[in-house]
Each structure stands twice: as C-alpha cells, then as structure tokens.
C-alpha cells in the first residue's frame, strides 16, 4: 500500500503533529505544578510520547468488523490457518509499516520535542514488554467481542465504531493518564478491561504504576476475555457467518 | 423528467453515435519486491493502456444491441463513455443528440442504467423506499411513477419484494428490482451491464423475457453487455464485438456464425463402438455407441455423410444441431488470443 | 433550486427517520450509542479541565464553553455528511461517484442533500448546547444581539471550515484514490481529536499550522477566543468565517479540477462497501 504512493506518509505526519500538540498542551497544564496524581510532567510527556508511538498496539484493530460488514469472513475461514492468526498476522504486518515510517521517527525526534523517551528503569522496560504483549492479547479479545456484538445486533459498524473509539480513548488512558482524572476516577477505571489496553503498559514504562499489580490485572483480563471470547464465538459463530458471509 | 424534456428527439434514426473514439489510461506498475519500495515511492513506473482505439459505431432507435468482448477488451470503458462517466481521449460520443459529459444532467434523465454488480437500491430500506427516492430525485410525475410501478410489479414481480429490505433480497429479486427502478422514468435508452451475472436459469430467463418485451415496443433502445453469449443471441438482433480496444465485428449473430465458422454437430448412434470414418467431419468423441462429429458450416452434406456411415455400420439414430454460440465465440477469442500483438492488454 | 434542495432534504430526512425507527431495539440502541459517543468524546478534556481547574490560559468554564461549541460546530457537518459524504474520498476512491453521475442533477446538489440525516447526532447537539449555556451563565456572558450574530457567524464558519477541509482532503481522491482515502480519514480525525483543546500553549509554528493547514483551531479554539473576549478586536470575530470562506473556495476549485480529471480517468476500482448503507 505504502509503495503505491508517498502520500500515505502524510498520515504519519498528521500523527506527529497531533503528538506535538498534545505535548505542548500537557506542558501548559503542568506549568508551575509539581506532581499531579503521582505523576510529574516528564512522566506525562513520556507517557504521551509512547502512547503516540504505540498507538496501534495499544488499541488493537484487527479488521474483523470490516470483514464481517463486507461479508468477507467466510473467505477468511477458508484460509489454512485459524481466524485469530489470520487477522493478527495481517494486523502485525500493518504495524510493521507504521512502526518503520512513524513510530521510529517519532522515537528519534523525541529529544527534539523535549521528551525523554527512555523507560523509568531497566526493570520497567522488561515488565513493559510483558505488559505490552498482554495489552495486545486483551485488545484482540475485545476486538473479537466487538465483532460478535456487530453480528448479534445486526447493526451497521459506523455507529458502533464511533462509540467504541470514543469510549476506548477515554477509558483506556491513551489520551490522558487515568491518574490525572478528577475525583479518583482513574483508580476504579484502571480495573476495567480498557485500562489493560494502554494505561497499564504506559504506567509501567513511566514508572507511575505498581508493575506486579498491573500485570496481574492485565493477565486476569487477558484470560477472562479470551475465554469469554471463545465462548461468544462458539455461540454466535453461525450468526457471524450468516451475517458476514 | 417530463415528456416535454424529450422534445426534439426524433422518433427514429440514430440515437447513439461513436466516431473514432480512442481512450487511453495510464496504469501504475509497482514492483512487489520490498527492496523496490523506495523506487516505487520516488520513481513509480507507468504504462499506457489503450482501452479503445478508433472505435466507431451507431445505434438506431429501438435496436437491441449486444456489446461483447473478452475480459479487458474495453466493454466497460465504452459503457462508461456512453453514460458520461468518462470522456474520450479523442473522437466524439453523442447520445440522443447530446454530449454525455457536457450535457450530463439533462442526458442521464433520459437513459436508464442497470449494473449487474452495482445496485442502485438503498441497502437498509425496503424496495418501495428506493422507488420513492428515485421518483423525487428524477422528478418523475406521479402518474408515470404509478404506472411504471405497476409495470415493475406485474412484469418483474417486484411486488413480492416491495416491502423487503434490499439487503435481504436474493440476487434475482435485487436485479429485477433494479431493472424496475431503472425503468421508472421511461428511459429512451437502457444500458444493461452484465444484467444476468450470477442469476440462476429461471431468473435469467425472466430478465431476458422482460428486455425482449421492452424492446418489442420499439420505443426503448437497449445496449446490453454480457459474457453469456446464448443470452445475448436471444436478446439482441445485433452484436458489436470489441477486442483489445478495437471494434472487431458489428453485425447480426447469423453473419457472425457465417463469418467465424458456423459449426454444426452430427451425432450418430450406431451398432458399433468404432466410429465410422467420415471425410469432411471431425470426430469430437465417442461414448459407447454414440459418436459426435463437428461439421464445417455450410459445406458439409449430411445426406452423403449418412450414406457413407451406413456403408460402415448400421445407423440407429441421427441428431444434428448447431454448435452453441458460446463455442463460436470461444473459437473467436482463441483466434484473437493467438493473433494479438505482443504488449496489448 | 432552493425548493428542490428542500424537497430532497425532506426525502432524505424521511429515509433517515425510517431507518432509525425500523424497530424498537434499533431505535433505543441507536440513541444509546449516539449518547455514549457524544459524552465520551468530550469527557476526557472536561475531566482534565475539572482536575486542573482549566487548561491555561483558559479557565474551566471557558474550556466547557469551547467543548460545547466544538460539539455543536461538528453537528452540522455530521448531519449533512452521512453515507460518506463528509468522507467523500471513500466514495470517489471506491468508484461510487458513478452512482451520482447517473442522477439527473448536479453533483454538488447530490452531495449537499444525499448525506442529510437530521436524526443522527441529535444527542451531541443537546449536550453541546447545554454545555455552552451552562458555561455562559457561570461566566456571566451577555448574549446581546451583536454577540449572538457573531456567535452564529463563527459557528457557521467553524462548521463550514470542517466541511470544506474534509472536502479538500476528500477531493484529493480524484487524483490519488487510495492514498486520499487513508489520509482524509486521518486528517478529519485529527480535527476532531484536537478541536476540544485550547491551543494557546502551542508554539507559533504549530499554532499557525492548526488554523491553516490543519484548521483544527478553527473548529472551536479560535472562534471561542474571539467570542469569549480572549482576543479583542473585530478582526478576530471575522477570522473564522473568512478562513472558512477561503477553504470553501479552495474546495470548490479542487472539486472542479477533480471532476475534470474524473472524466478523463474515471475510477478503475469499484466496491460497494459503505454505499447507501
């Protein structure tokens, strides 16, 4: 896709612009303040940078919804691999291109943007790798549950997609760290599965969260959602095929 | 669109006129090799496709014309030119005395289009809602709308799916509903692009019957593209063949058969498993006591062949029939494939 | 012409109403999803403004007003831009423009009317108005006739800016169908993502970019600065409508060029994905 036209690179330029704007806004918000919600401005900036760099893995979109809506799910089922493997491998391929043309340049530009891109500690980096893997598992499971919801409700994807996007951005902590929300909302929001998507790995990376507790919570959601997803898939399989085939 | 819009259009004569039409496209040729990524980005390669080369033809009012050719021959390009979706690179296209691109809004009010692959129906609404949408957008007078809805219900059986969502229609129902909708404003020319693609035999037959009924009135000119040559032969009195962008044939089906070989078949059932040797007839195959021969059109004397066969064995039964038009066309395509110059699409 | 546009709007409003009210479950679900989307899309900034007592140099109430303004400004393009009219690159890139070309009306008229869905996004209009009224009362904003006129002008300008900007990126699909479909979506998303933030803290270069090249600042930030008195002078009040007018001119020009090109090259691909659904 990228090889077809250099204009695709503009998409990444737009992402960089968005990141720069958010960093500037955080600096303004934190001006003349010390720590807020246990986070210092440097941590928030690193958090925001990483959320921009890892935007795709922190909010997995496999393309299942579109495949269902286009009626192409049956062709996927005829491929000699599992449905999850088929969608995940395709998604990973997309990420690789995005990583090369967007994430890596963002990382390299971080010092110019005045952001320290390094993790809080070596152990934070190690835990972060595991946490990111769990975030992807949770994300894929949620994406498949979302696909099942489309097939069960037999509704169009635009409406659900808008809702999902808005809710995930708010509850996952991808835009604003949950710890910065008022009235201690972040404390209970991080217990939701959405918190396992972005908030947990980013907190671990920036050293703003309790790594073992966050990892345990992510592992719980990964297991619970995978099991639930398998069950939902089994129950709704026929309906999905009739809807999306 | 009202009747008065049609003033100035002759009741007979030429309605479609293509003169020396050429159409060329540039097509990107990216390399699939990852190491060529940068080259694809900075120095993409293109090739020029000549979709149509100096194509000229006319269509008279009331004619039913089949427009045929192998995949990639230029059929869709021609239809798009006639619909005003594309402008020719050179040459001129005039339909109903208008330039389809320059006079688009006036022009499309007088034509109807059905694409087999594209529906005009509103996906999440009943067929009735799509028809009402058409009435408002095309500004169809109520009397005409009601009358044509009646025609669609009666001739096409659209009534059965009147309140069904378009997304829940079978392909056959959808095509009939699409055709009925295309007829609502009583177009003077009907363009049908692969109208029977994917339809079962009964649905195809129903569609063919309807188009024949429409054309029988003489007021509607029909241009139809399809890969189903049997269907085209039933529908149209005239066929235009396009190949590699060139107009390869324009005439009736009978002449087409004569020109490209009117193949007939002779099937003999004999008392012997060995097929009789018949000079001038090519053995296609034998199944037990049945032997099938291909006869060259016109030249073969069936009586002599039977007499010759009778000398070699006892003939129990005889059948002769014309080869299906598909076989004639396949022969033409194969011939074109062999003689096509290198580099053509 | 106006009568025809009204007649077409009435037709599409009927289709929209019929679709939403096709069954009770869908009706409830539709508005529930609409409400959740509307609330979630502004909740993040709203909560941050609460926590930090505003986003400097904007006070909390000013941020609330800005959020409300952005919601309402987005309502009109959303109401007119259904069926991928706002994301016109998708229609062009997928070859669906051909469906418009066989209609006996100008393409612009089809685009102006076909996406009209007045029942969609109603639940983002009400909270948007509510936020503005609530914040306005807390700030003691005086809604004098001249101010209301300036408000209406800037609101229309903000809506037009988004529409024209989306159209500009969308019409790029005439020239680069696949690339434009991707970029257009990202560009409109960026507008939406940043429309709720006060952009004062940004450097001059970035700030200029966000009111010109990517005019997210015109969606709410710049007009609200003028309306709330953060920017003084009559020029500030006219800036958004003027910028919107310029964007509209650019969009019209691109459209004309694009249509000429479309007549030459057409669309080599067709997919019905998203067409009239």
mmCIF file of N, CA and C in Angstrom, chain B residues 57-137:
data_model
loop_
_atom_site.group_PDB
_atom_site.id
_atom_site.type_symbol
_atom_site.label_atom_id
_atom_site.label_comp_id
_atom_site.label_asym_id
_atom_site.label_seq_id
_atom_site.Cartn_x
_atom_site.Cartn_y
_atom_site.Cartn_z
ATOM 1 N N UNK B 57 -19.247 3.429 -34.194
ATOM 2 C CA UNK B 57 -20.479 2.695 -34.479
ATOM 3 C C UNK B 57 -21.671 3.604 -34.198
ATOM 4 N N UNK B 58 -22.801 3.222 -34.739
ATOM 5 C CA UNK B 58 -24.031 3.963 -34.432
ATOM 6 C C UNK B 58 -25.102 2.947 -34.027
ATOM 7 N N UNK B 59 -26.063 3.427 -33.272
ATOM 8 C CA UNK B 59 -27.188 2.574 -32.862
ATOM 9 C C UNK B 59 -28.469 3.341 -33.163
ATOM 10 N N UNK B 60 -29.416 2.665 -33.791
ATOM 11 C CA UNK B 60 -30.677 3.326 -34.113
ATOM 12 C C UNK B 60 -31.723 3.110 -33.027
ATOM 13 N N UNK B 61 -32.668 4.006 -33.017
ATOM 14 C CA UNK B 61 -33.746 3.926 -32.016
ATOM 15 C C UNK B 61 -34.467 2.574 -32.126
ATOM 16 N N UNK B 62 -34.712 1.977 -30.992
ATOM 17 C CA UNK B 62 -35.474 0.735 -30.956
ATOM 18 C C UNK B 62 -34.622 -0.516 -31.139
ATOM 19 N N UNK B 63 -33.344 -0.329 -31.456
ATOM 20 C CA UNK B 63 -32.484 -1.512 -31.618
ATOM 21 C C UNK B 63 -32.136 -2.119 -30.270
ATOM 22 N N UNK B 64 -31.883 -3.428 -30.303
ATOM 23 C CA UNK B 64 -31.301 -4.067 -29.116
ATOM 24 C C UNK B 64 -29.921 -4.536 -29.543
ATOM 25 N N UNK B 65 -28.914 -3.962 -28.940
ATOM 26 C CA UNK B 65 -27.539 -4.218 -29.364
ATOM 27 C C UNK B 65 -26.766 -4.891 -28.248
ATOM 28 N N UNK B 66 -26.152 -6.008 -28.604
ATOM 29 C CA UNK B 66 -25.271 -6.674 -27.636
ATOM 30 C C UNK B 66 -23.874 -6.125 -27.820
ATOM 31 N N UNK B 67 -23.233 -5.831 -26.709
ATOM 32 C CA UNK B 67 -21.873 -5.305 -26.774
ATOM 33 C C UNK B 67 -21.001 -6.325 -26.060
ATOM 34 N N UNK B 68 -20.137 -6.981 -26.809
ATOM 35 C CA UNK B 68 -19.443 -8.126 -26.230
ATOM 36 C C UNK B 68 -17.952 -8.071 -26.492
ATOM 37 N N UNK B 69 -17.257 -8.909 -25.781
ATOM 38 C CA UNK B 69 -15.809 -8.999 -25.942
ATOM 39 C C UNK B 69 -15.209 -9.687 -24.744
ATOM 40 N N UNK B 70 -13.987 -10.166 -24.885
ATOM 41 C CA UNK B 70 -13.359 -10.841 -23.744
ATOM 42 C C UNK B 70 -13.069 -9.865 -22.610
ATOM 43 N N UNK B 71 -12.678 -10.397 -21.448
ATOM 44 C CA UNK B 71 -12.344 -9.534 -20.307
ATOM 45 C C UNK B 71 -11.235 -8.563 -20.699
ATOM 46 N N UNK B 72 -11.399 -7.305 -20.295
ATOM 47 C CA UNK B 72 -10.367 -6.308 -20.566
ATOM 48 C C UNK B 72 -10.372 -5.801 -21.993
ATOM 49 N N UNK B 73 -11.410 -6.129 -22.756
ATOM 50 C CA UNK B 73 -11.424 -5.726 -24.166
ATOM 51 C C UNK B 73 -11.774 -4.255 -24.344
ATOM 52 N N UNK B 74 -12.501 -3.687 -23.381
ATOM 53 C CA UNK B 74 -12.910 -2.283 -23.497
ATOM 54 C C UNK B 74 -14.414 -2.090 -23.398
ATOM 55 N N UNK B 75 -15.126 -3.128 -22.988
ATOM 56 C CA UNK B 75 -16.597 -3.017 -22.887
ATOM 57 C C UNK B 75 -17.005 -1.980 -21.846
ATOM 58 N N UNK B 76 -16.452 -2.143 -20.649
ATOM 59 C CA UNK B 76 -16.847 -1.227 -19.560
ATOM 60 C C UNK B 76 -16.469 0.199 -19.890
ATOM 61 N N UNK B 77 -15.297 0.368 -20.514
ATOM 62 C CA UNK B 77 -14.870 1.715 -20.885
ATOM 63 C C UNK B 77 -15.892 2.331 -21.841
ATOM 64 N N UNK B 78 -16.339 1.534 -22.810
ATOM 65 C CA UNK B 78 -17.321 2.068 -23.764
ATOM 66 C C UNK B 78 -18.611 2.453 -23.048
ATOM 67 N N UNK B 79 -19.072 1.576 -22.168
ATOM 68 C CA UNK B 79 -20.317 1.866 -21.452
ATOM 69 C C UNK B 79 -20.154 3.142 -20.624
ATOM 70 N N UNK B 80 -19.001 3.276 -19.973
ATOM 71 C CA UNK B 80 -18.775 4.486 -19.167
ATOM 72 C C UNK B 80 -18.739 5.737 -20.047
ATOM 73 N N UNK B 81 -18.201 5.602 -21.241
ATOM 74 C CA UNK B 81 -18.201 6.740 -22.166
ATOM 75 C C UNK B 81 -19.631 7.092 -22.567
ATOM 76 N N UNK B 82 -20.422 6.063 -22.810
ATOM 77 C CA UNK B 82 -21.808 6.309 -23.236
ATOM 78 C C UNK B 82 -22.654 6.861 -22.094
ATOM 79 N N UNK B 83 -22.253 6.563 -20.862
ATOM 80 C CA UNK B 83 -23.016 7.059 -19.707
ATOM 81 C C UNK B 83 -22.548 8.434 -19.255
ATOM 82 N N UNK B 84 -21.479 8.924 -19.843
ATOM 83 C CA UNK B 84 -20.979 10.242 -19.442
ATOM 84 C C UNK B 84 -20.089 10.191 -18.217
ATOM 85 N N UNK B 85 -19.667 8.991 -17.827
ATOM 86 C CA UNK B 85 -18.768 8.882 -16.677
ATOM 87 C C UNK B 85 -17.322 9.126 -17.092
ATOM 88 N N UNK B 86 -17.046 8.954 -18.361
ATOM 89 C CA UNK B 86 -15.706 9.194 -18.893
ATOM 90 C C UNK B 86 -15.822 10.011 -20.166
ATOM 91 N N UNK B 87 -14.772 10.769 -20.445
ATOM 92 C CA UNK B 87 -14.716 11.499 -21.722
ATOM 93 C C UNK B 87 -13.687 10.811 -22.602
ATOM 94 N N UNK B 88 -13.920 10.766 -23.909
ATOM 95 C CA UNK B 88 -12.929 10.101 -24.770
ATOM 96 C C UNK B 88 -11.638 10.906 -24.849
ATOM 97 N N UNK B 89 -10.527 10.200 -25.056
ATOM 98 C CA UNK B 89 -9.252 10.894 -25.248
ATOM 99 C C UNK B 89 -9.289 11.638 -26.584
ATOM 100 N N UNK B 90 -9.848 10.988 -27.591
ATOM 101 C CA UNK B 90 -10.110 11.672 -28.858
ATOM 102 C C UNK B 90 -11.340 11.037 -29.492
ATOM 103 N N UNK B 91 -11.870 11.689 -30.507
ATOM 104 C CA UNK B 91 -13.107 11.207 -31.113
ATOM 105 C C UNK B 91 -14.311 11.814 -30.411
ATOM 106 N N UNK B 92 -15.500 11.424 -30.852
ATOM 107 C CA UNK B 92 -16.679 12.020 -30.225
ATOM 108 C C UNK B 92 -17.746 10.967 -29.913
ATOM 109 N N UNK B 93 -18.455 11.236 -28.823
ATOM 110 C CA UNK B 93 -19.564 10.381 -28.413
ATOM 111 C C UNK B 93 -20.795 11.262 -28.315
ATOM 112 N N UNK B 94 -21.851 10.888 -29.007
ATOM 113 C CA UNK B 94 -23.104 11.636 -28.895
ATOM 114 C C UNK B 94 -24.222 10.637 -28.719
ATOM 115 N N UNK B 95 -25.033 10.888 -27.724
ATOM 116 C CA UNK B 95 -26.179 10.006 -27.481
ATOM 117 C C UNK B 95 -27.413 10.891 -27.351
ATOM 118 N N UNK B 96 -28.449 10.540 -28.049
ATOM 119 C CA UNK B 96 -29.683 11.329 -28.072
ATOM 120 C C UNK B 96 -29.380 12.781 -28.456
ATOM 121 N N UNK B 97 -28.379 12.928 -29.302
ATOM 122 C CA UNK B 97 -28.011 14.260 -29.771
ATOM 123 C C UNK B 97 -27.248 15.087 -28.760
ATOM 124 N N UNK B 98 -26.820 14.451 -27.668
ATOM 125 C CA UNK B 98 -26.135 15.216 -26.620
ATOM 126 C C UNK B 98 -24.742 14.645 -26.365
ATOM 127 N N UNK B 99 -23.896 15.496 -25.784
ATOM 128 C CA UNK B 99 -22.604 15.023 -25.312
ATOM 129 C C UNK B 99 -22.823 14.514 -23.886
ATOM 130 N N UNK B 100 -22.608 13.222 -23.645
ATOM 131 C CA UNK B 100 -22.936 12.674 -22.322
ATOM 132 C C UNK B 100 -22.195 13.338 -21.156
ATOM 133 N N UNK B 101 -21.007 13.888 -21.406
ATOM 134 C CA UNK B 101 -20.262 14.537 -20.311
ATOM 135 C C UNK B 101 -20.752 15.971 -20.131
ATOM 136 N N UNK B 102 -20.792 16.723 -21.224
ATOM 137 C CA UNK B 102 -21.150 18.141 -21.126
ATOM 138 C C UNK B 102 -22.624 18.355 -20.768
ATOM 139 N N UNK B 103 -23.490 17.483 -21.282
ATOM 140 C CA UNK B 103 -24.932 17.654 -21.019
ATOM 141 C C UNK B 103 -25.424 16.628 -19.997
ATOM 142 N N UNK B 104 -24.553 16.254 -19.059
ATOM 143 C CA UNK B 104 -24.826 15.094 -18.211
ATOM 144 C C UNK B 104 -26.197 15.110 -17.541
ATOM 145 N N UNK B 105 -26.539 16.186 -16.828
ATOM 146 C CA UNK B 105 -27.769 16.150 -16.026
ATOM 147 C C UNK B 105 -29.008 15.981 -16.904
ATOM 148 N N UNK B 106 -29.015 16.660 -18.053
ATOM 149 C CA UNK B 106 -30.159 16.552 -18.963
ATOM 150 C C UNK B 106 -30.181 15.151 -19.580
ATOM 151 N N UNK B 107 -28.978 14.691 -19.914
ATOM 152 C CA UNK B 107 -28.844 13.422 -20.629
ATOM 153 C C UNK B 107 -29.259 12.223 -19.760
ATOM 154 N N UNK B 108 -28.737 12.159 -18.532
ATOM 155 C CA UNK B 108 -28.999 10.955 -17.729
ATOM 156 C C UNK B 108 -30.462 10.848 -17.306
ATOM 157 N N UNK B 109 -31.189 11.959 -17.420
ATOM 158 C CA UNK B 109 -32.620 11.902 -17.145
ATOM 159 C C UNK B 109 -33.379 11.125 -18.209
ATOM 160 N N UNK B 110 -32.706 10.865 -19.324
ATOM 161 C CA UNK B 110 -33.396 10.179 -20.431
ATOM 162 C C UNK B 110 -32.863 8.774 -20.684
ATOM 163 N N UNK B 111 -31.931 8.367 -19.860
ATOM 164 C CA UNK B 111 -31.428 6.998 -20.027
ATOM 165 C C UNK B 111 -31.636 6.212 -18.733
ATOM 166 N N UNK B 112 -31.586 4.917 -18.832
ATOM 167 C CA UNK B 112 -31.653 4.069 -17.649
ATOM 168 C C UNK B 112 -30.434 3.163 -17.633
ATOM 169 N N UNK B 113 -29.963 2.854 -16.442
ATOM 170 C CA UNK B 113 -28.751 2.047 -16.319
ATOM 171 C C UNK B 113 -28.966 0.951 -15.285
ATOM 172 N N UNK B 114 -28.543 -0.249 -15.630
ATOM 173 C CA UNK B 114 -28.524 -1.325 -14.635
ATOM 174 C C UNK B 114 -27.153 -1.985 -14.703
ATOM 175 N N UNK B 115 -26.458 -1.944 -13.579
ATOM 176 C CA UNK B 115 -25.186 -2.645 -13.485
ATOM 177 C C UNK B 115 -25.426 -3.924 -12.698
ATOM 178 N N UNK B 116 -25.013 -5.040 -13.277
ATOM 179 C CA UNK B 116 -25.212 -6.303 -12.562
ATOM 180 C C UNK B 116 -24.483 -6.342 -11.235
ATOM 181 N N UNK B 117 -23.357 -5.636 -11.160
ATOM 182 C CA UNK B 117 -22.523 -5.704 -9.956
ATOM 183 C C UNK B 117 -22.802 -4.579 -8.973
ATOM 184 N N UNK B 118 -23.596 -3.606 -9.387
ATOM 185 C CA UNK B 118 -23.803 -2.434 -8.529
ATOM 186 C C UNK B 118 -25.295 -2.194 -8.399
ATOM 187 N N UNK B 119 -25.759 -2.105 -7.202
ATOM 188 C CA UNK B 119 -27.187 -1.841 -7.042
ATOM 189 C C UNK B 119 -27.439 -0.363 -6.804
ATOM 190 N N UNK B 120 -28.562 0.102 -7.305
ATOM 191 C CA UNK B 120 -28.971 1.481 -7.033
ATOM 192 C C UNK B 120 -29.936 1.515 -5.846
ATOM 193 N N UNK B 121 -30.259 0.355 -5.325
ATOM 194 C CA UNK B 121 -31.224 0.310 -4.211
ATOM 195 C C UNK B 121 -30.568 0.773 -2.917
ATOM 196 N N UNK B 122 -31.393 1.275 -2.023
ATOM 197 C CA UNK B 122 -30.899 1.661 -0.695
ATOM 198 C C UNK B 122 -30.876 0.403 0.163
ATOM 199 N N UNK B 123 -29.697 0.073 0.619
ATOM 200 C CA UNK B 123 -29.407 -1.222 1.212
ATOM 201 C C UNK B 123 -30.262 -1.552 2.431
ATOM 202 N N UNK B 124 -30.471 -0.580 3.277
ATOM 203 C CA UNK B 124 -31.173 -0.838 4.543
ATOM 204 C C UNK B 124 -32.620 -0.382 4.506
ATOM 205 N N UNK B 125 -33.151 -0.218 3.311
ATOM 206 C CA UNK B 125 -34.538 0.244 3.176
ATOM 207 C C UNK B 125 -35.319 -0.716 2.288
ATOM 208 N N UNK B 126 -36.657 -0.726 2.441
ATOM 209 C CA UNK B 126 -37.457 -1.550 1.541
ATOM 210 C C UNK B 126 -37.355 -1.045 0.103
ATOM 211 N N UNK B 127 -37.664 -1.933 -0.813
ATOM 212 C CA UNK B 127 -37.595 -1.570 -2.237
ATOM 213 C C UNK B 127 -38.471 -0.347 -2.509
ATOM 214 N N UNK B 128 -39.636 -0.300 -1.859
ATOM 215 C CA UNK B 128 -40.576 0.807 -2.068
ATOM 216 C C UNK B 128 -39.910 2.153 -1.770
ATOM 217 N N UNK B 129 -39.066 2.185 -0.742
ATOM 218 C CA UNK B 129 -38.405 3.447 -0.374
ATOM 219 C C UNK B 129 -37.425 3.867 -1.462
ATOM 220 N N UNK B 130 -36.721 2.895 -2.043
ATOM 221 C CA UNK B 130 -35.786 3.219 -3.128
ATOM 222 C C UNK B 130 -36.537 3.777 -4.334
ATOM 223 N N UNK B 131 -37.714 3.206 -4.604
ATOM 224 C CA UNK B 131 -38.506 3.681 -5.742
ATOM 225 C C UNK B 131 -38.989 5.105 -5.488
ATOM 226 N N UNK B 132 -39.364 5.378 -4.256
ATOM 227 C CA UNK B 132 -39.814 6.722 -3.907
ATOM 228 C C UNK B 132 -38.639 7.704 -4.029
ATOM 229 N N UNK B 133 -37.473 7.248 -3.587
ATOM 230 C CA UNK B 133 -36.261 8.066 -3.729
ATOM 231 C C UNK B 133 -36.042 8.427 -5.203
ATOM 232 N N UNK B 134 -36.182 7.417 -6.038
ATOM 233 C CA UNK B 134 -35.990 7.646 -7.479
ATOM 234 C C UNK B 134 -37.013 8.659 -8.011
ATOM 235 N N UNK B 135 -38.248 8.540 -7.544
ATOM 236 C CA UNK B 135 -39.306 9.443 -8.021
ATOM 237 C C UNK B 135 -38.936 10.905 -7.739
ATOM 238 N N UNK B 136 -38.435 11.135 -6.517
ATOM 239 C CA UNK B 136 -38.126 12.523 -6.137
ATOM 240 C C UNK B 136 -36.875 13.018 -6.874
ATOM 241 N N UNK B 137 -35.821 12.208 -6.876
ATOM 242 C CA UNK B 137 -34.558 12.659 -7.475
ATOM 243 C C UNK B 137 -34.710 12.845 -8.983
#
